[in-house]
Tab-separated table of N, CA and C in Angstrom:
chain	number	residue	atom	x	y	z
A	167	UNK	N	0.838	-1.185	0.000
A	167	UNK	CA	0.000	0.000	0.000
A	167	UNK	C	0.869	1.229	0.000
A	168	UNK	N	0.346	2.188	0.024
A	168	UNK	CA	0.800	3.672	-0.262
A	168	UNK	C	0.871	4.029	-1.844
A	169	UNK	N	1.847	5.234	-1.836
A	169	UNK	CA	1.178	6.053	-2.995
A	169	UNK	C	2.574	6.540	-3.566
A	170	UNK	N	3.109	6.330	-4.990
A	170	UNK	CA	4.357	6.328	-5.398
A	170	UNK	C	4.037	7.328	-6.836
A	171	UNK	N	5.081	8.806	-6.933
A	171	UNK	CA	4.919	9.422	-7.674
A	171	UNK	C	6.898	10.243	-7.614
A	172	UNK	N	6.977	10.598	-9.048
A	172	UNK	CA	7.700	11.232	-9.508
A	172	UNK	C	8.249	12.906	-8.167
A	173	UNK	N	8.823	13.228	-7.568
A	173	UNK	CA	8.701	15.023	-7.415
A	173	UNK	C	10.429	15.389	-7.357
A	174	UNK	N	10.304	16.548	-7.775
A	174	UNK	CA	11.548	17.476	-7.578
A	174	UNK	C	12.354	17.956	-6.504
A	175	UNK	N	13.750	17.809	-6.231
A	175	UNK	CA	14.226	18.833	-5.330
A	175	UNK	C	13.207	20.239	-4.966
A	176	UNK	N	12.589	20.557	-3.989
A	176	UNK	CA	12.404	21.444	-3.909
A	176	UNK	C	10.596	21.610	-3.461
A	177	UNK	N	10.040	20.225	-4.028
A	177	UNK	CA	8.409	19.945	-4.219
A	177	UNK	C	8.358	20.070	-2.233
A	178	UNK	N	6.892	20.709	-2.268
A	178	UNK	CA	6.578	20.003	-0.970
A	178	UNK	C	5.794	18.988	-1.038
A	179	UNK	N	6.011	18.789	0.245
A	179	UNK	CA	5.637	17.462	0.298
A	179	UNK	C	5.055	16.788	1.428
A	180	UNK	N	3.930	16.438	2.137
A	180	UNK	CA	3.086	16.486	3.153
A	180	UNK	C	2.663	14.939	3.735
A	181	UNK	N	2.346	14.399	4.482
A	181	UNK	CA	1.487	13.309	5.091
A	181	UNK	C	0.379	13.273	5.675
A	182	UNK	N	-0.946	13.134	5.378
A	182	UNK	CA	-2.169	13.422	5.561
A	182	UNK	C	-1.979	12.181	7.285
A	183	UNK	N	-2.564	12.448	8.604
A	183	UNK	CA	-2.356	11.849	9.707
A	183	UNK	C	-3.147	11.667	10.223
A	184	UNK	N	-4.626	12.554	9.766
A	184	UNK	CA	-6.096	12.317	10.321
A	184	UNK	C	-6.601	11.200	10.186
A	185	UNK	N	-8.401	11.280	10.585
A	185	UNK	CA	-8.662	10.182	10.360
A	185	UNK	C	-9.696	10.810	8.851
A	186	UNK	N	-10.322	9.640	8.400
A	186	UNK	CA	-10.455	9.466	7.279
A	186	UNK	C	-11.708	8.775	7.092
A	187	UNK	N	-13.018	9.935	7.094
A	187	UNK	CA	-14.443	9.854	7.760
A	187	UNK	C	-15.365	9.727	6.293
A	188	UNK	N	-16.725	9.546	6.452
A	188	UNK	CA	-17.640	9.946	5.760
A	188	UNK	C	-18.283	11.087	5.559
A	189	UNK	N	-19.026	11.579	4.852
A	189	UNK	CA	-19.324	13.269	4.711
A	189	UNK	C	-20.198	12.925	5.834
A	190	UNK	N	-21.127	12.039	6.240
A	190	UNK	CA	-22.347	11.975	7.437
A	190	UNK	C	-21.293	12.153	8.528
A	191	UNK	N	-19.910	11.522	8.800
A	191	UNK	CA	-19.591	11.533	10.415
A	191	UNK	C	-18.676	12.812	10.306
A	192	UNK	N	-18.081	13.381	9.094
A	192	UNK	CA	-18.225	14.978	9.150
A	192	UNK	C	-18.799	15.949	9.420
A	193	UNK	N	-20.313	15.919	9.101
A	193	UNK	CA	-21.576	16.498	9.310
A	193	UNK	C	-21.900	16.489	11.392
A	194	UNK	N	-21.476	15.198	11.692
A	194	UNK	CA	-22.032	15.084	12.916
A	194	UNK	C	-20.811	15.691	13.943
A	195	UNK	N	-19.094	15.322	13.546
A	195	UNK	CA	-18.237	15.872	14.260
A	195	UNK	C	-18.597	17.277	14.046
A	196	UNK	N	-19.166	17.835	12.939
A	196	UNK	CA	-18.810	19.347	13.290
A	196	UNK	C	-20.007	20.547	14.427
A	197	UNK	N	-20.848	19.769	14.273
A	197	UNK	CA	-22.508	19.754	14.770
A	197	UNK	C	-21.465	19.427	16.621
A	198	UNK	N	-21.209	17.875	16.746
A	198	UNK	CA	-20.834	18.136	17.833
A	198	UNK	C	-19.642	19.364	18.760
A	199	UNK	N	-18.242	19.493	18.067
A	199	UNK	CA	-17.492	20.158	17.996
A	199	UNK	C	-17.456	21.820	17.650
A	200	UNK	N	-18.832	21.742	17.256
A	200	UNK	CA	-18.169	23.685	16.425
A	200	UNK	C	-18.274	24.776	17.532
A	201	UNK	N	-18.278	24.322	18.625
A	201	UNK	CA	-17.853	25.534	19.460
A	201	UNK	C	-16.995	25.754	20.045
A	202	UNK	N	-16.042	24.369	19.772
A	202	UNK	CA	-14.287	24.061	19.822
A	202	UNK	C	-13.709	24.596	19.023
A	203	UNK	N	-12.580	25.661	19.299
A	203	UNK	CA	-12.376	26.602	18.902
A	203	UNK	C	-11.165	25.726	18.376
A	204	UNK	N	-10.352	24.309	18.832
A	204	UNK	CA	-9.418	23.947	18.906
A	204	UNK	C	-9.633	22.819	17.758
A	205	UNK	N	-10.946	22.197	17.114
A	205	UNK	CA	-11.162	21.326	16.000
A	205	UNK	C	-11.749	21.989	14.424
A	206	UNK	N	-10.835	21.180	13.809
A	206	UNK	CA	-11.377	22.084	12.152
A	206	UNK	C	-11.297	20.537	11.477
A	207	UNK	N	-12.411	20.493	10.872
A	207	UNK	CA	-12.587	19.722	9.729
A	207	UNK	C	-12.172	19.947	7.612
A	208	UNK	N	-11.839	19.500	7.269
A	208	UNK	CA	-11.408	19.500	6.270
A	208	UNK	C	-11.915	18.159	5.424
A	209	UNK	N	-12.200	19.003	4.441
A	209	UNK	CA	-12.433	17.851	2.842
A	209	UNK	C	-11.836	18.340	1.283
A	210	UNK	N	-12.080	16.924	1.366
A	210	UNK	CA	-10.696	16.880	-0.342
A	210	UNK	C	-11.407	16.626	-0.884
A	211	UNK	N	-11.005	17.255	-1.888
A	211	UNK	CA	-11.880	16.835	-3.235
A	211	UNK	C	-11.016	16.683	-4.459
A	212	UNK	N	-10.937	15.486	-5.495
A	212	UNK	CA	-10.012	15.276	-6.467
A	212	UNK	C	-11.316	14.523	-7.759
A	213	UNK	N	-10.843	15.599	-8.493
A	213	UNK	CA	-12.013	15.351	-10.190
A	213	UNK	C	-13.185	15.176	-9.636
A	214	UNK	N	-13.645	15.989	-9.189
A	214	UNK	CA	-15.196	16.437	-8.464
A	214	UNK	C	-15.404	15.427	-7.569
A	215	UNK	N	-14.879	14.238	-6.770
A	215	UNK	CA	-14.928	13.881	-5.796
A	215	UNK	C	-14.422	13.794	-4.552
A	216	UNK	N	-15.399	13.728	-3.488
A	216	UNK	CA	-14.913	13.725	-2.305
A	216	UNK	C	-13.815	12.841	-2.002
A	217	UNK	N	-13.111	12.300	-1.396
A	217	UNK	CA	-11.782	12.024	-1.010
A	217	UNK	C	-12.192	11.539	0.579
């Protein structure tokens, strides 16, 4: 498993470490959480899909 690509001296370069939810248990962490000033949710999207 993992993910193997070409990059340059110089590319950045990152490791995604979260966890890795459904748009529904997105919907519900943020509903529970949004007055935690200390949690942010994030979504990817690659060729019009969610991720």
């Amino acid at each position: 498993r993992g993910v193997f690509t070409d990059f340059d001296k110089g590319d950045f370069l990152l490791e995604y470490r979260g966890d890795l939810i459904s748009t529904e248990e997105c919907e519900r962490r943020q509903r529970t959480y949004r007055d935690d000033l200390k949690v942010f949710t994030f979504e990817f999207r690659f060729n019009g899909k969610f991720l």
